[in-house]
PDB file of C-alpha atoms in Angstrom:
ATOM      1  CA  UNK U   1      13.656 -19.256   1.486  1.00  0.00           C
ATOM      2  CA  UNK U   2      14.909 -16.046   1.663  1.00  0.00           C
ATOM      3  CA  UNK U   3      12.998 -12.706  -0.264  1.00  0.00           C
ATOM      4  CA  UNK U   4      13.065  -9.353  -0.381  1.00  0.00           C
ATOM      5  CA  UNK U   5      10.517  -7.283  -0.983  1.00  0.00           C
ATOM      6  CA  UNK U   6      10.464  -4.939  -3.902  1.00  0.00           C
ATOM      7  CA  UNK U   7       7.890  -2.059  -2.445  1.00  0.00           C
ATOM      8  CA  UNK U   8       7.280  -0.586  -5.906  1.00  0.00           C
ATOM      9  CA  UNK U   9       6.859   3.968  -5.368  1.00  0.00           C
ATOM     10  CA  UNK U  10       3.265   3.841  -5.304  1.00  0.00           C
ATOM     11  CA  UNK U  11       3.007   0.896  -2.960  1.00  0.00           C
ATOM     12  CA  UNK U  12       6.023   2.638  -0.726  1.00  0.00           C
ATOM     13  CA  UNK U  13       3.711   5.914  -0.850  1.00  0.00           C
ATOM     14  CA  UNK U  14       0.071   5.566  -1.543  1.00  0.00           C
ATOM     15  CA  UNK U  15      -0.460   2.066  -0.559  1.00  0.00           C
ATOM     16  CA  UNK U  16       1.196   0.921   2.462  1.00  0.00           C
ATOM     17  CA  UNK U  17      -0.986  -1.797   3.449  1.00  0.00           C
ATOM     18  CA  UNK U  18      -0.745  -4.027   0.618  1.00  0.00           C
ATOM     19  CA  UNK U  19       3.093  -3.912   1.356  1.00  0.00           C
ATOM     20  CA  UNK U  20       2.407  -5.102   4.895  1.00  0.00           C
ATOM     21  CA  UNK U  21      -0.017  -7.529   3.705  1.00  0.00           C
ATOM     22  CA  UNK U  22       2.607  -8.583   1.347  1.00  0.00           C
ATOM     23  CA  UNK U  23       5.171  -9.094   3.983  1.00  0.00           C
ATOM     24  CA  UNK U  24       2.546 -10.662   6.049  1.00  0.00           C
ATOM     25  CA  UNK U  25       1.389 -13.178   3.583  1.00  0.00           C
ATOM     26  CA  UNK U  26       5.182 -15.041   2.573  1.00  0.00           C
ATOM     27  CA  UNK U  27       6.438 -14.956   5.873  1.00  0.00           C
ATOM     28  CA  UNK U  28       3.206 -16.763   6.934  1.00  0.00           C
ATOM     29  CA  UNK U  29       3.975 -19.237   3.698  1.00  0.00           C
ATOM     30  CA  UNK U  30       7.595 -19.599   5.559  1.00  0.00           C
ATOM     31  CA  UNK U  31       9.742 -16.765   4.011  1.00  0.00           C
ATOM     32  CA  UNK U  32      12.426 -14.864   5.488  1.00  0.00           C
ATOM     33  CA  UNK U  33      11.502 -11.350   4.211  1.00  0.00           C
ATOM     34  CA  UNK U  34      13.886  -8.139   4.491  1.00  0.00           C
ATOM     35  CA  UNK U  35      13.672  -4.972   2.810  1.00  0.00           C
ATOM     36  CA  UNK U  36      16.430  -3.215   1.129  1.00  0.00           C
ATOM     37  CA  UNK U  37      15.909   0.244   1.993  1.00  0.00           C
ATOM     38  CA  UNK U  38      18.519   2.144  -0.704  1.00  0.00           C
ATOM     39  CA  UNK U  39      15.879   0.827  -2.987  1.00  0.00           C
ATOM     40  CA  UNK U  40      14.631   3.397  -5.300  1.00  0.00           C
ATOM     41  CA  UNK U  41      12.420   3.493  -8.324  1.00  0.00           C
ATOM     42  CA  UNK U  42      12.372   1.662 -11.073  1.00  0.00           C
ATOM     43  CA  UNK U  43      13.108   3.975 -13.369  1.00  0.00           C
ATOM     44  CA  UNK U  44      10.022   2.995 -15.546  1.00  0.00           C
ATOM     45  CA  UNK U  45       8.205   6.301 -15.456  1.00  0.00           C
ATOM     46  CA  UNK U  46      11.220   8.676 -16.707  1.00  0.00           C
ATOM     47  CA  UNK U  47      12.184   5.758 -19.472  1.00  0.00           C
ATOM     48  CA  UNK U  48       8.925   5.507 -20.544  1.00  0.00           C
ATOM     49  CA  UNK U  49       9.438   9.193 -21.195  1.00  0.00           C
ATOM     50  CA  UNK U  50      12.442   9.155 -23.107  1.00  0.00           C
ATOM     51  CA  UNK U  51      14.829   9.531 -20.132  1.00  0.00           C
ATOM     52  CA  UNK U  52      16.786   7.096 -21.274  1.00  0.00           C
ATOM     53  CA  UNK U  53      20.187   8.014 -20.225  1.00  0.00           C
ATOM     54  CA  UNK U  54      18.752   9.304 -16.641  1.00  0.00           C
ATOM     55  CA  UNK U  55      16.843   6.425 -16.195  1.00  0.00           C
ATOM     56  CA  UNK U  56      19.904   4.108 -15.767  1.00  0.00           C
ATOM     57  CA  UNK U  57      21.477   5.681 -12.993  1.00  0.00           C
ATOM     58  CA  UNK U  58      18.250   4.417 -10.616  1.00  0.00           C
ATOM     59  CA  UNK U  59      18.136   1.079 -12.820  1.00  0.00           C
ATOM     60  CA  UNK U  60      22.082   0.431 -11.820  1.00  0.00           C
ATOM     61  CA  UNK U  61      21.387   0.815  -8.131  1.00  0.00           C
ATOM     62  CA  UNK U  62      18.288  -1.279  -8.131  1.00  0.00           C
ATOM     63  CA  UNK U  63      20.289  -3.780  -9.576  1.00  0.00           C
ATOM     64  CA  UNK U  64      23.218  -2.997  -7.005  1.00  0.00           C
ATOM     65  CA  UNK U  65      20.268  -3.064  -4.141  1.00  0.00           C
ATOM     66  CA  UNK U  66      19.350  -6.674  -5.211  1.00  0.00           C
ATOM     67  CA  UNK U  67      22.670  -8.020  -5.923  1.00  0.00           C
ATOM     68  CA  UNK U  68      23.021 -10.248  -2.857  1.00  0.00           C
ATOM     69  CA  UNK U  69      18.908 -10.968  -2.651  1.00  0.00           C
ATOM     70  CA  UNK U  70      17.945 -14.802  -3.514  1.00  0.00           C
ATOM     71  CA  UNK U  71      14.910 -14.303  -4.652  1.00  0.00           C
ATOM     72  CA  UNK U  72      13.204 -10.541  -5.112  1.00  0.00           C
ATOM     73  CA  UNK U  73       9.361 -10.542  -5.184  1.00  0.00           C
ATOM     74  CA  UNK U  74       7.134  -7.266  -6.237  1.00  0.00           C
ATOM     75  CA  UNK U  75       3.948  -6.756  -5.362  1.00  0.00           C
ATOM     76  CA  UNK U  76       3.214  -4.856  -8.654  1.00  0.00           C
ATOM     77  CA  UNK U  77       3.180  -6.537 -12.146  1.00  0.00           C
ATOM     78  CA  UNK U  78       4.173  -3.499 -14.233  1.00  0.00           C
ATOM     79  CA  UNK U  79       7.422  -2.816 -11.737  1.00  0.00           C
ATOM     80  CA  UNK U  80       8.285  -6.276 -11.681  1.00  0.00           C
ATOM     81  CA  UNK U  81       8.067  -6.463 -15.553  1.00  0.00           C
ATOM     82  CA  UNK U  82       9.933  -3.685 -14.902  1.00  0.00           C
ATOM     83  CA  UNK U  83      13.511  -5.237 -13.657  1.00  0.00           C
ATOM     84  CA  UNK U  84      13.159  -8.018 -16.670  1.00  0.00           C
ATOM     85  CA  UNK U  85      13.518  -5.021 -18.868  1.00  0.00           C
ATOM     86  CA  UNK U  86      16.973  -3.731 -17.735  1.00  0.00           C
ATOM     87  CA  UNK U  87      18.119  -6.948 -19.555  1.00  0.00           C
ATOM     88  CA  UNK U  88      17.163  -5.428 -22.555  1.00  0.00           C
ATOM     89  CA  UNK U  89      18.014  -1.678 -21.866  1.00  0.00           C
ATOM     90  CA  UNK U  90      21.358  -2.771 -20.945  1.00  0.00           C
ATOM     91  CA  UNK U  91      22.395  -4.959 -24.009  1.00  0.00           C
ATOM     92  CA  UNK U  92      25.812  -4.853 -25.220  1.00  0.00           C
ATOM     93  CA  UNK U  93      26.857  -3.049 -22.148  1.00  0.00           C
ATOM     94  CA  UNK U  94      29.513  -5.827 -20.635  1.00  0.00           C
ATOM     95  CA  UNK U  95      29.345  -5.066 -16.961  1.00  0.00           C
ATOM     96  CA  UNK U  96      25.524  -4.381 -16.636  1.00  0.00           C
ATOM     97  CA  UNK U  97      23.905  -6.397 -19.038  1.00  0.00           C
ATOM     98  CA  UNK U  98      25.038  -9.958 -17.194  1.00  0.00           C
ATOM     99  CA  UNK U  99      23.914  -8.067 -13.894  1.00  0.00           C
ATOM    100  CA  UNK U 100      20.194  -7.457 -15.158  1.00  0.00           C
ATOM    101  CA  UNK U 101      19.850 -10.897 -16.627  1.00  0.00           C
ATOM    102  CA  UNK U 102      20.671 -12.125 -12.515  1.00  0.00           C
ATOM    103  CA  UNK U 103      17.921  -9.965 -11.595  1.00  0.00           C
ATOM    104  CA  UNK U 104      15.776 -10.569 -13.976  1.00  0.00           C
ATOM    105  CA  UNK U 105      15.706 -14.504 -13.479  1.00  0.00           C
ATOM    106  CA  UNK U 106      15.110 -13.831 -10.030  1.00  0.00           C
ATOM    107  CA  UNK U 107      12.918 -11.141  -9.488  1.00  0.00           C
ATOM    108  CA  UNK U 108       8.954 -12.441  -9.330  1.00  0.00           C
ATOM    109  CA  UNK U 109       5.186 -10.704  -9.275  1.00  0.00           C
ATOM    110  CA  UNK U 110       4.038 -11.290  -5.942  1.00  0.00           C
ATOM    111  CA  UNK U 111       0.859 -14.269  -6.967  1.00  0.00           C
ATOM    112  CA  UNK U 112       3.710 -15.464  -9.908  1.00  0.00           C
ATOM    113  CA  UNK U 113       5.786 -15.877  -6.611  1.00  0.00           C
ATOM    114  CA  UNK U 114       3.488 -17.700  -4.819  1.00  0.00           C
ATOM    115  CA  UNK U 115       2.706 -20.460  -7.034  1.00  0.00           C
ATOM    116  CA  UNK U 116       4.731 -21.135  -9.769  1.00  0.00           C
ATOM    117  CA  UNK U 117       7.811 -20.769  -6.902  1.00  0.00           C
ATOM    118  CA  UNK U 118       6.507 -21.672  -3.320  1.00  0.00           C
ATOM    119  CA  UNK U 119       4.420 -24.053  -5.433  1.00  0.00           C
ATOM    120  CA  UNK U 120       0.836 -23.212  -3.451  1.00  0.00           C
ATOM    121  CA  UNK U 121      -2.739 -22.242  -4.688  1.00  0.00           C
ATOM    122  CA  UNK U 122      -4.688 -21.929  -0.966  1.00  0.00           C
ATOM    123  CA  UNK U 123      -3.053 -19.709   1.139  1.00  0.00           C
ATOM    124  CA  UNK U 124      -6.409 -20.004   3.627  1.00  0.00           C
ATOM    125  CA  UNK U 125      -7.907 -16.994   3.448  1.00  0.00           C
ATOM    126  CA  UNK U 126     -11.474 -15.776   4.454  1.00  0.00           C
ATOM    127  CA  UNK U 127     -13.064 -12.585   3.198  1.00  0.00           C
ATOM    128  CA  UNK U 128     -17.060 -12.667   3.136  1.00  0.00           C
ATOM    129  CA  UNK U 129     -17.426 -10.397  -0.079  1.00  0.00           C
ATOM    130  CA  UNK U 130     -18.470 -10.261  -3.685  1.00  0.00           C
ATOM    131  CA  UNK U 131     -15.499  -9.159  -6.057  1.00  0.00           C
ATOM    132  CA  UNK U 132     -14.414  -8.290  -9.265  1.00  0.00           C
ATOM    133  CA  UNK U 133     -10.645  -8.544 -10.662  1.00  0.00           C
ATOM    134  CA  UNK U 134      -9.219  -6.056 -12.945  1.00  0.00           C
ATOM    135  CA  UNK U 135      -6.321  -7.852 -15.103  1.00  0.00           C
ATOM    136  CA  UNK U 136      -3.345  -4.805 -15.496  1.00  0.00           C
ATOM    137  CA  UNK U 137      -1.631  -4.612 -18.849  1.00  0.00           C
ATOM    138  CA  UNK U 138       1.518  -5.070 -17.907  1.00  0.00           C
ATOM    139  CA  UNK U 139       0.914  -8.199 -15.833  1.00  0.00           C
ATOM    140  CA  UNK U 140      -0.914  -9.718 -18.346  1.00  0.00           C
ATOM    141  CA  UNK U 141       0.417  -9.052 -21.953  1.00  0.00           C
ATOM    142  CA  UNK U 142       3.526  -7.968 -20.642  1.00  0.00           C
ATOM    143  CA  UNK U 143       5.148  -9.931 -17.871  1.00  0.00           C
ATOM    144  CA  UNK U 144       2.490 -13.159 -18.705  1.00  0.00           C
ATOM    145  CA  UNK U 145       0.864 -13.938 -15.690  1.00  0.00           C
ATOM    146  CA  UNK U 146      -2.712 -14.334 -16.310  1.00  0.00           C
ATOM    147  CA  UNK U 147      -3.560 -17.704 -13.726  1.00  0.00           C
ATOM    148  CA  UNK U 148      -1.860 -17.706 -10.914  1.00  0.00           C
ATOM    149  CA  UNK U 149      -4.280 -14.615  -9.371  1.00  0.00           C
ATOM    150  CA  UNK U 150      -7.262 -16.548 -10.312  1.00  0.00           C
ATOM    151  CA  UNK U 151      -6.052 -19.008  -8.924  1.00  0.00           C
ATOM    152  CA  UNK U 152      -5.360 -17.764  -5.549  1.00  0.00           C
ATOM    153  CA  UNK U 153      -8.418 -16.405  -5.509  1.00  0.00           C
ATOM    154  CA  UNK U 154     -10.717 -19.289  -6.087  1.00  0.00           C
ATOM    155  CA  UNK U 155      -9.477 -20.643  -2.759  1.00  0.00           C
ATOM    156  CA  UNK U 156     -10.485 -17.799  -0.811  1.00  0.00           C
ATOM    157  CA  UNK U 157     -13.470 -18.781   1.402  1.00  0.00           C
ATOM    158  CA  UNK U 158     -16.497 -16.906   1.296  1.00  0.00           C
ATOM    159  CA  UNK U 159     -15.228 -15.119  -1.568  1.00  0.00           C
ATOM    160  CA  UNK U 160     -18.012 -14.713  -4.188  1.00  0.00           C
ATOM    161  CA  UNK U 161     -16.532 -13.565  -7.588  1.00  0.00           C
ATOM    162  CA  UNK U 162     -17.580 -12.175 -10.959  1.00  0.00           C
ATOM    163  CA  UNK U 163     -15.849 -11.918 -13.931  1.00  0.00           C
ATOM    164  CA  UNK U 164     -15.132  -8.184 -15.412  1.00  0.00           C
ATOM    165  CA  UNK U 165     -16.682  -7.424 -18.724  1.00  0.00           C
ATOM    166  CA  UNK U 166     -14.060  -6.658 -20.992  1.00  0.00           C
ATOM    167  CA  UNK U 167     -11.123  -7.326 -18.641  1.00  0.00           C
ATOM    168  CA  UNK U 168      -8.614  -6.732 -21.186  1.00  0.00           C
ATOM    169  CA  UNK U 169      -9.430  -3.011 -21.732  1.00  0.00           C
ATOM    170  CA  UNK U 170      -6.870  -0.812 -20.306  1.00  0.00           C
ATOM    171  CA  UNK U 171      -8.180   1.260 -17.155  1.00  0.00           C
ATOM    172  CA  UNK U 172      -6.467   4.361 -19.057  1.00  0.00           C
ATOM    173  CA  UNK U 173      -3.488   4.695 -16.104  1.00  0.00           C
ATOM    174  CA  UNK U 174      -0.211   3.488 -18.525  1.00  0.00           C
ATOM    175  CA  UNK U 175       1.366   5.803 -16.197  1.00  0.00           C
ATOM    176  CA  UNK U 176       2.423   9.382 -17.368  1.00  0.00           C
ATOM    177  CA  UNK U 177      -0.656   8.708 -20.320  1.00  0.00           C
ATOM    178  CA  UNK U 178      -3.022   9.714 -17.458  1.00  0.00           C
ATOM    179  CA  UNK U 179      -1.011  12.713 -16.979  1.00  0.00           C
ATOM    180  CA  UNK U 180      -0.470  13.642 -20.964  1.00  0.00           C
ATOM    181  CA  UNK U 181      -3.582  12.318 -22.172  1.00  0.00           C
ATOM    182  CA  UNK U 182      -6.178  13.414 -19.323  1.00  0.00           C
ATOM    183  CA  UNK U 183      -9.207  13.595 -21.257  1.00  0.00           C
ATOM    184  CA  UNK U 184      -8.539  10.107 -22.516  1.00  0.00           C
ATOM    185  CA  UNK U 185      -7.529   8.189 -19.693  1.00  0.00           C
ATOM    186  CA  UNK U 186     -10.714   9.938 -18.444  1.00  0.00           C
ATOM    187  CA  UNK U 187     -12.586   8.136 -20.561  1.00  0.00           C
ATOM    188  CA  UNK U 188     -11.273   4.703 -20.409  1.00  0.00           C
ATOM    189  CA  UNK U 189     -11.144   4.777 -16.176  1.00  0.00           C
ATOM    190  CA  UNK U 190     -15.143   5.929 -16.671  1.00  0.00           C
ATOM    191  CA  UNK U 191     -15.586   2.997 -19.424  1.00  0.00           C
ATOM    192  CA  UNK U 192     -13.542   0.713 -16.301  1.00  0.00           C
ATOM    193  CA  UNK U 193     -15.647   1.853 -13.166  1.00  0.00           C
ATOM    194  CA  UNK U 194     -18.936   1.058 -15.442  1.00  0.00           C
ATOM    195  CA  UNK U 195     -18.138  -2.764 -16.083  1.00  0.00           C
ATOM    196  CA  UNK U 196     -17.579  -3.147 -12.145  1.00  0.00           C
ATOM    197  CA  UNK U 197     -20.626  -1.828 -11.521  1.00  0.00           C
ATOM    198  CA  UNK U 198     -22.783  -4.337 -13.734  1.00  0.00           C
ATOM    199  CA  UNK U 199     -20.756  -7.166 -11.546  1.00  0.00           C
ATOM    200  CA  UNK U 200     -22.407  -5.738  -8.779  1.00  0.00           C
ATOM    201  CA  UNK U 201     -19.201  -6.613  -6.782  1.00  0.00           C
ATOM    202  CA  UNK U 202     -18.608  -5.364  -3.024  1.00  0.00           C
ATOM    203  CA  UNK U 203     -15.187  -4.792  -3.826  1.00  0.00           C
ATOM    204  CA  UNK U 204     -12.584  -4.703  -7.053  1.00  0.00           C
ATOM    205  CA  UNK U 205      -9.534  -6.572  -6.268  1.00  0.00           C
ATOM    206  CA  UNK U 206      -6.144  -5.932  -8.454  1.00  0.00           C
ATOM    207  CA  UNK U 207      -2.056  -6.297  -8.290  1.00  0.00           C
ATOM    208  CA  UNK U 208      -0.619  -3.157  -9.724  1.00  0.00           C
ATOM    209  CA  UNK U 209      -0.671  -0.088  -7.488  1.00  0.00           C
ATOM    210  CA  UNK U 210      -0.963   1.959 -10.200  1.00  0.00           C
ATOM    211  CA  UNK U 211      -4.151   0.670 -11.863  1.00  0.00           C
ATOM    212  CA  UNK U 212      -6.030   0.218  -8.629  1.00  0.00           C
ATOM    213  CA  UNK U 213      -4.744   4.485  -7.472  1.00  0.00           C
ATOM    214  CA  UNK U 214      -6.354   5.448 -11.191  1.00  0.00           C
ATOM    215  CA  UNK U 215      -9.762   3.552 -10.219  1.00  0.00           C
ATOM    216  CA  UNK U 216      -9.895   3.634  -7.159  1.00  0.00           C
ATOM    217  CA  UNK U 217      -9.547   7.863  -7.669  1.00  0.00           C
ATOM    218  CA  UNK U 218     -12.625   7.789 -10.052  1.00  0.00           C
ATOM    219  CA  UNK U 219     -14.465   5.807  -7.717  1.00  0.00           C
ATOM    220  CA  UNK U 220     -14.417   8.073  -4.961  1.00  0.00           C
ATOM    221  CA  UNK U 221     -14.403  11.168  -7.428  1.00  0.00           C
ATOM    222  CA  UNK U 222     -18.012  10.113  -8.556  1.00  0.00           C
ATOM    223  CA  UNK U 223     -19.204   8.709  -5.405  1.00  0.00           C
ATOM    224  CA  UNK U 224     -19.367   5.484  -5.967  1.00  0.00           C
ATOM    225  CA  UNK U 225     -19.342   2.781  -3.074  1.00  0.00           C
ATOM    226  CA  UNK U 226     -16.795  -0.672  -4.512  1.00  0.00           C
ATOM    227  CA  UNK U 227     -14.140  -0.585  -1.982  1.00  0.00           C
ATOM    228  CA  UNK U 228     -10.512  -1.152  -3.903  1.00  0.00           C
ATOM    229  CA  UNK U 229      -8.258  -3.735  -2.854  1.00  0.00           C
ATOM    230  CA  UNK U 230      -4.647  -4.879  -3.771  1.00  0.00           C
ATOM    231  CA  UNK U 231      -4.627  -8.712  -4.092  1.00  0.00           C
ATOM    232  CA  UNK U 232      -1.876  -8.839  -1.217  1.00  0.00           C
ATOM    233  CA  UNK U 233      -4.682  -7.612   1.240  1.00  0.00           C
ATOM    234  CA  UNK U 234      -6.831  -9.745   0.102  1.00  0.00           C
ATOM    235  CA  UNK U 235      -5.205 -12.780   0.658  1.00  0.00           C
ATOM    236  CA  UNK U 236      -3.894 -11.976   3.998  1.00  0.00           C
ATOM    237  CA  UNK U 237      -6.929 -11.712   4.822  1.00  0.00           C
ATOM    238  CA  UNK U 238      -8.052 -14.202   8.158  1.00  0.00           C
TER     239      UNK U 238
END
């Protein structure tokens, strides 16, 4: 089975391990991984800003980068639900609309990926630690995958987990709203690193970049000791 990997920005920038471990982790599950490099972003940050028009120039050569890929798998929820979007954004536009709905049906969240396509739920991993799992909004309500983490996860040995309180909140990172609404997202990331801490967990596991830069920032703003970790890592972990 052949995949390519969809790095995601912050993944490409801020969080180079989980891409590794990503890579890691399907070509150990029997993958042939490669790795488009005239990928770009998404587009999701400027359209989410009203960039509309601007936007689509990135969106048509992510679509062009993936046009040959069989499958395309993203180790972020929120950029994956990202490329089933262009389907939308594209509508009534006879050349690029049939070109997003191909990359759209083929184009997977990394744990998605894993078992609802390669069809497997114990990838053996070990990791002696007591976790916590932050659910990202976009992964969840968004793109709709809500088991196949927890899944994953309840097969990793030595792995003692905890449920978040109030999962569901938002960790206040919705991308530029941390940058427009500071004092807010302030307030929700504080209201996020305070149910970890009542889990008690060693470390808070997640699979969007983006939610586990905004904690993982507060966390070592305020001195706090919960080591961050991008599911990927986790389960390439041996």
């Amino acid at each position: 089975m052949k995949v390519s990997l969809f790095a995601t920005c912050l993944v490409d920038m801020f969080n180079s391990n989980a891409g590794k471990a990503t890579v890691e982790l399907l070509e150990r599950l029997g993958c042939e991984v490669d790795f488009p490099d005239s990928q770009v972003c998404c587009g999701q940050p400027s359209y989410n800003s009203g960039y509309v028009k601007e936007s689509k120039e990135a969106m048509k050569r992510m679509i062009h980068t993936f046009s040959d890929s069989q499958y395309v798998v993203c180790p972020s929820g929120s950029c994956a639900y990202m490329f089933h979007e262009y389907e939308h954004i594209f509508k009534g536009d006879s050349v690029w609309e049939p070109k997003a709905k191909a990359l759209a049906e083929k184009t997977f969240e990394l744990t998605e990926f894993i078992v609802n396509t390669l069809g497997v739920e114990d990838v053996g991993a070990k990791l002696q630690a007591k976790a916590t799992y932050h659910t990202s909004c976009h992964m969840t309500r968004l793109l709709g995958v809500r088991e196949a983490p927890m899944k994953l996860l309840s097969h990793v040995e030595g792995l003692e987990f905890t449920e978040l309180p109030n999962k569901s909140q938002c960790c206040g990172f919705g991308g530029t709203f941390s940058v427009k609404m500071g004092k807010i997202s302030e307030q929700m990331v504080d209201e996020k690193v305070q149910h970890i801490n009542e889990t008690e967990s060693d470390i808070l596991i997640g699979a969007d970049a983006g939610c586990l830069m905004n904690i993982g920032g507060r966390i070592e703003r305020i001195g706090e000791r919960v080591k961050v970790m991008h599911i990927a890592e986790v389960l390439n972990s041996r």
